[in-house]
């Protein structure tokens, strides 16, 4: 039973990550380009005329990419995203289920909903575990998102070129801000989603929320989690893409200092946040909803109708 439970979590998490990320891939690539590229790179494209980030600039960048590189270029780097997000989401969701059980046993909540602090800790540990195990794939995905297709022909080519030209340790550049960012992001995301489900059950009298309600709860979770960790996400992208965009960022603080000096506090460290407020809630909502519904489906297939999460 325990092996089945773990396998179900892994499969549901993998599907959740793949569906969510593919749905928002064009917006995700655009966000990475805004995060990673300084104004001097984006000015020639007619973007960021005031040095800030606004939705119209994002749509203009998407249209510019479509005209110059074709429709499918909007999904450039999505293959690397899938290679990363499938194991990442599978590990994260599975780890979250396991950490919830471990913390429930430790605090004496077996079979019951965790209290707020353990709920946050379970999410943070799940995100940290997944990030540690899949980080090089995130680096590859970021590189593919901000470079023309002529530079890297495939995921394997990215690994080979980075290893040969910049050294293997480059694959872990930006790792520290990633971990520092994933703690509040994953913690608050899982905490918010689980809390909203608990509050819904208490006030509605229904054991399970409907799919639209799950999407709404997931969207709220994504909005809160990503807003809290966004500056570290910008720093991570800058450090990951420094080698191909002509920068040299050696630490988190120096990277932040350079960004603030060149672009300002809000327009630098929060550049692309409005895009994240569109992309993030959609992606997280789809992800949590897909995971829950797949879990329910797999349990029904294995045990027959009547068993739900």
mmCIF file of C-alpha atoms in Angstrom, residues 29-237:
data_model
loop_
_atom_site.group_PDB
_atom_site.id
_atom_site.type_symbol
_atom_site.label_atom_id
_atom_site.label_comp_id
_atom_site.label_asym_id
_atom_site.label_seq_id
_atom_site.Cartn_x
_atom_site.Cartn_y
_atom_site.Cartn_z
ATOM 1 C CA UNK A 29 9.893 32.103 -21.534
ATOM 2 C CA UNK A 30 8.927 35.767 -21.740
ATOM 3 C CA UNK A 31 9.264 36.149 -17.978
ATOM 4 C CA UNK A 32 12.733 34.585 -18.004
ATOM 5 C CA UNK A 33 13.854 36.922 -20.784
ATOM 6 C CA UNK A 34 12.692 39.971 -18.817
ATOM 7 C CA UNK A 35 14.346 38.690 -15.657
ATOM 8 C CA UNK A 36 17.641 37.760 -17.310
ATOM 9 C CA UNK A 37 18.086 40.588 -19.823
ATOM 10 C CA UNK A 38 19.129 44.081 -18.798
ATOM 11 C CA UNK A 39 17.529 47.180 -20.406
ATOM 12 C CA UNK A 40 20.434 47.583 -22.862
ATOM 13 C CA UNK A 41 19.485 44.212 -24.366
ATOM 14 C CA UNK A 42 15.755 44.954 -24.485
ATOM 15 C CA UNK A 43 15.863 48.600 -25.642
ATOM 16 C CA UNK A 44 16.784 47.662 -29.258
ATOM 17 C CA UNK A 45 13.622 45.546 -29.378
ATOM 18 C CA UNK A 46 11.520 48.578 -28.507
ATOM 19 C CA UNK A 47 10.842 47.202 -25.046
ATOM 20 C CA UNK A 48 11.027 48.782 -21.613
ATOM 21 C CA UNK A 49 10.899 52.388 -22.837
ATOM 22 C CA UNK A 50 10.698 53.563 -19.234
ATOM 23 C CA UNK A 51 12.963 50.872 -17.804
ATOM 24 C CA UNK A 52 10.077 49.108 -16.100
ATOM 25 C CA UNK A 53 7.914 46.122 -16.820
ATOM 26 C CA UNK A 54 4.345 46.353 -18.041
ATOM 27 C CA UNK A 55 2.084 43.738 -19.651
ATOM 28 C CA UNK A 56 2.158 45.506 -23.027
ATOM 29 C CA UNK A 57 5.950 45.025 -23.160
ATOM 30 C CA UNK A 58 5.482 41.312 -22.525
ATOM 31 C CA UNK A 59 2.965 40.992 -25.330
ATOM 32 C CA UNK A 60 5.283 42.992 -27.586
ATOM 33 C CA UNK A 61 8.172 40.639 -26.791
ATOM 34 C CA UNK A 62 5.990 37.587 -27.488
ATOM 35 C CA UNK A 63 4.958 39.107 -30.832
ATOM 36 C CA UNK A 64 8.580 40.047 -31.670
ATOM 37 C CA UNK A 65 9.688 36.477 -30.901
ATOM 38 C CA UNK A 66 6.870 35.065 -33.024
ATOM 39 C CA UNK A 67 7.770 37.268 -36.019
ATOM 40 C CA UNK A 68 11.503 36.625 -35.865
ATOM 41 C CA UNK A 69 11.690 33.010 -34.711
ATOM 42 C CA UNK A 70 8.300 31.494 -35.524
ATOM 43 C CA UNK A 71 5.304 30.300 -33.531
ATOM 44 C CA UNK A 72 6.918 27.228 -31.979
ATOM 45 C CA UNK A 73 9.849 29.315 -30.720
ATOM 46 C CA UNK A 74 7.464 30.525 -28.025
ATOM 47 C CA UNK A 75 7.875 27.036 -26.560
ATOM 48 C CA UNK A 76 11.674 27.087 -26.953
ATOM 49 C CA UNK A 77 13.213 25.539 -23.871
ATOM 50 C CA UNK A 78 9.974 23.687 -23.060
ATOM 51 C CA UNK A 79 11.624 20.340 -23.789
ATOM 52 C CA UNK A 80 14.237 21.245 -21.175
ATOM 53 C CA UNK A 81 11.402 22.386 -18.936
ATOM 54 C CA UNK A 82 9.698 19.002 -19.303
ATOM 55 C CA UNK A 83 12.935 17.136 -18.597
ATOM 56 C CA UNK A 84 13.223 19.204 -15.425
ATOM 57 C CA UNK A 85 9.624 19.740 -14.353
ATOM 58 C CA UNK A 86 8.460 16.126 -14.615
ATOM 59 C CA UNK A 87 10.988 14.813 -12.053
ATOM 60 C CA UNK A 88 10.780 18.095 -10.081
ATOM 61 C CA UNK A 89 7.002 18.047 -9.732
ATOM 62 C CA UNK A 90 6.925 14.283 -9.137
ATOM 63 C CA UNK A 91 9.516 14.580 -6.344
ATOM 64 C CA UNK A 92 7.939 17.719 -4.868
ATOM 65 C CA UNK A 93 4.379 16.399 -4.642
ATOM 66 C CA UNK A 94 5.484 12.955 -3.491
ATOM 67 C CA UNK A 95 7.854 14.457 -0.908
ATOM 68 C CA UNK A 96 5.065 16.733 0.322
ATOM 69 C CA UNK A 97 2.789 13.772 0.944
ATOM 70 C CA UNK A 98 5.579 11.956 2.786
ATOM 71 C CA UNK A 99 6.604 14.984 4.855
ATOM 72 C CA UNK A 100 2.961 15.577 5.802
ATOM 73 C CA UNK A 101 2.782 12.003 7.083
ATOM 74 C CA UNK A 102 6.105 12.246 8.947
ATOM 75 C CA UNK A 103 5.207 15.572 10.563
ATOM 76 C CA UNK A 104 1.702 14.321 11.332
ATOM 77 C CA UNK A 105 3.154 11.344 13.189
ATOM 78 C CA UNK A 106 5.690 13.565 14.975
ATOM 79 C CA UNK A 107 3.123 16.119 16.138
ATOM 80 C CA UNK A 108 0.427 13.530 16.797
ATOM 81 C CA UNK A 109 -1.907 14.480 13.941
ATOM 82 C CA UNK A 110 -2.142 11.063 12.298
ATOM 83 C CA UNK A 111 -4.913 11.149 9.715
ATOM 84 C CA UNK A 112 -5.804 14.747 10.518
ATOM 85 C CA UNK A 113 -4.916 18.057 8.874
ATOM 86 C CA UNK A 114 -1.665 19.572 10.106
ATOM 87 C CA UNK A 115 -1.596 22.802 12.057
ATOM 88 C CA UNK A 116 -0.248 25.900 10.224
ATOM 89 C CA UNK A 117 3.467 25.699 11.110
ATOM 90 C CA UNK A 118 3.970 21.994 10.200
ATOM 91 C CA UNK A 119 1.902 22.665 7.059
ATOM 92 C CA UNK A 120 4.387 25.375 6.002
ATOM 93 C CA UNK A 121 7.401 23.213 6.917
ATOM 94 C CA UNK A 122 6.094 20.271 4.851
ATOM 95 C CA UNK A 123 5.790 22.494 1.765
ATOM 96 C CA UNK A 124 9.221 24.072 2.253
ATOM 97 C CA UNK A 125 10.934 20.707 2.701
ATOM 98 C CA UNK A 126 9.172 19.297 -0.375
ATOM 99 C CA UNK A 127 10.278 22.227 -2.561
ATOM 100 C CA UNK A 128 13.843 22.129 -1.224
ATOM 101 C CA UNK A 129 14.135 18.383 -1.830
ATOM 102 C CA UNK A 130 12.927 18.691 -5.431
ATOM 103 C CA UNK A 131 15.116 21.740 -6.180
ATOM 104 C CA UNK A 132 18.267 20.078 -4.852
ATOM 105 C CA UNK A 133 17.763 16.972 -6.994
ATOM 106 C CA UNK A 134 16.901 18.714 -10.283
ATOM 107 C CA UNK A 135 18.804 22.023 -10.249
ATOM 108 C CA UNK A 136 21.126 21.512 -13.286
ATOM 109 C CA UNK A 137 18.045 20.958 -15.456
ATOM 110 C CA UNK A 138 16.694 24.337 -14.355
ATOM 111 C CA UNK A 139 19.968 25.970 -15.399
ATOM 112 C CA UNK A 140 19.733 24.338 -18.845
ATOM 113 C CA UNK A 141 16.141 25.464 -19.279
ATOM 114 C CA UNK A 142 17.022 29.071 -18.436
ATOM 115 C CA UNK A 143 19.926 29.071 -20.915
ATOM 116 C CA UNK A 144 17.725 27.729 -23.705
ATOM 117 C CA UNK A 145 15.030 30.309 -22.974
ATOM 118 C CA UNK A 146 17.285 33.361 -23.447
ATOM 119 C CA UNK A 147 19.488 32.216 -26.341
ATOM 120 C CA UNK A 148 18.781 31.844 -30.078
ATOM 121 C CA UNK A 149 18.263 28.305 -31.315
ATOM 122 C CA UNK A 150 21.553 28.451 -33.250
ATOM 123 C CA UNK A 151 23.527 28.606 -29.999
ATOM 124 C CA UNK A 152 22.244 25.404 -28.422
ATOM 125 C CA UNK A 153 20.789 22.665 -30.611
ATOM 126 C CA UNK A 154 19.546 20.408 -27.811
ATOM 127 C CA UNK A 155 19.484 19.855 -24.067
ATOM 128 C CA UNK A 156 22.539 17.604 -24.294
ATOM 129 C CA UNK A 157 24.358 20.295 -26.308
ATOM 130 C CA UNK A 158 23.728 22.818 -23.508
ATOM 131 C CA UNK A 159 25.266 20.476 -20.942
ATOM 132 C CA UNK A 160 28.280 19.786 -23.164
ATOM 133 C CA UNK A 161 28.977 23.450 -23.972
ATOM 134 C CA UNK A 162 28.553 24.643 -20.399
ATOM 135 C CA UNK A 163 30.791 21.868 -19.080
ATOM 136 C CA UNK A 164 33.466 22.473 -21.723
ATOM 137 C CA UNK A 165 33.468 26.282 -21.829
ATOM 138 C CA UNK A 166 32.453 27.315 -18.310
ATOM 139 C CA UNK A 167 33.114 24.300 -16.100
ATOM 140 C CA UNK A 168 30.822 21.822 -14.378
ATOM 141 C CA UNK A 169 30.316 24.073 -11.355
ATOM 142 C CA UNK A 170 28.455 26.493 -13.654
ATOM 143 C CA UNK A 171 25.580 23.992 -13.689
ATOM 144 C CA UNK A 172 24.995 24.974 -10.052
ATOM 145 C CA UNK A 173 25.376 28.736 -10.486
ATOM 146 C CA UNK A 174 22.424 30.418 -8.785
ATOM 147 C CA UNK A 175 21.795 27.373 -6.582
ATOM 148 C CA UNK A 176 21.843 29.313 -3.284
ATOM 149 C CA UNK A 177 19.199 31.905 -4.254
ATOM 150 C CA UNK A 178 17.131 29.041 -5.642
ATOM 151 C CA UNK A 179 17.071 27.249 -2.293
ATOM 152 C CA UNK A 180 16.512 30.497 -0.371
ATOM 153 C CA UNK A 181 13.651 31.337 -2.737
ATOM 154 C CA UNK A 182 12.030 27.910 -2.791
ATOM 155 C CA UNK A 183 11.623 27.806 1.001
ATOM 156 C CA UNK A 184 9.038 30.636 1.148
ATOM 157 C CA UNK A 185 7.665 29.822 -2.320
ATOM 158 C CA UNK A 186 6.922 26.126 -1.806
ATOM 159 C CA UNK A 187 6.114 26.604 1.873
ATOM 160 C CA UNK A 188 3.549 29.344 1.261
ATOM 161 C CA UNK A 189 2.125 27.671 -1.867
ATOM 162 C CA UNK A 190 1.397 24.324 -0.208
ATOM 163 C CA UNK A 191 0.384 26.051 3.046
ATOM 164 C CA UNK A 192 -2.116 28.331 1.284
ATOM 165 C CA UNK A 193 -3.621 25.554 -0.840
ATOM 166 C CA UNK A 194 -3.994 23.113 2.049
ATOM 167 C CA UNK A 195 -5.374 25.854 4.323
ATOM 168 C CA UNK A 196 -7.980 26.960 1.775
ATOM 169 C CA UNK A 197 -9.102 23.356 1.297
ATOM 170 C CA UNK A 198 -9.401 22.919 5.078
ATOM 171 C CA UNK A 199 -11.349 26.168 5.531
ATOM 172 C CA UNK A 200 -13.616 25.220 2.605
ATOM 173 C CA UNK A 201 -14.398 21.831 4.142
ATOM 174 C CA UNK A 202 -15.195 23.414 7.519
ATOM 175 C CA UNK A 203 -17.504 26.096 6.130
ATOM 176 C CA UNK A 204 -19.173 24.300 3.214
ATOM 177 C CA UNK A 205 -19.707 20.926 4.812
ATOM 178 C CA UNK A 206 -18.333 19.259 1.656
ATOM 179 C CA UNK A 207 -15.398 16.899 2.042
ATOM 180 C CA UNK A 208 -13.887 17.882 -1.323
ATOM 181 C CA UNK A 209 -13.823 21.159 -3.272
ATOM 182 C CA UNK A 210 -14.953 21.130 -6.900
ATOM 183 C CA UNK A 211 -12.351 21.394 -9.718
ATOM 184 C CA UNK A 212 -13.030 25.140 -10.270
ATOM 185 C CA UNK A 213 -12.613 25.706 -6.529
ATOM 186 C CA UNK A 214 -9.340 23.774 -6.584
ATOM 187 C CA UNK A 215 -8.145 25.958 -9.471
ATOM 188 C CA UNK A 216 -9.040 29.083 -7.492
ATOM 189 C CA UNK A 217 -7.288 27.825 -4.343
ATOM 190 C CA UNK A 218 -4.205 26.902 -6.387
ATOM 191 C CA UNK A 219 -4.211 30.308 -8.080
ATOM 192 C CA UNK A 220 -4.236 32.040 -4.684
ATOM 193 C CA UNK A 221 -1.414 29.772 -3.523
ATOM 194 C CA UNK A 222 0.688 30.592 -6.584
ATOM 195 C CA UNK A 223 0.069 34.329 -6.265
ATOM 196 C CA UNK A 224 1.158 34.437 -2.617
ATOM 197 C CA UNK A 225 4.097 32.035 -2.943
ATOM 198 C CA UNK A 226 5.646 33.589 -6.044
ATOM 199 C CA UNK A 227 5.205 37.187 -4.882
ATOM 200 C CA UNK A 228 7.015 36.397 -1.621
ATOM 201 C CA UNK A 229 10.065 34.849 -3.308
ATOM 202 C CA UNK A 230 10.252 36.870 -6.538
ATOM 203 C CA UNK A 231 13.455 38.943 -6.008
ATOM 204 C CA UNK A 232 15.436 35.761 -5.388
ATOM 205 C CA UNK A 233 13.941 34.290 -8.559
ATOM 206 C CA UNK A 234 15.283 37.281 -10.536
ATOM 207 C CA UNK A 235 18.728 36.855 -8.939
ATOM 208 C CA UNK A 236 18.694 33.142 -9.770
ATOM 209 C CA UNK A 237 17.926 33.820 -13.447
#
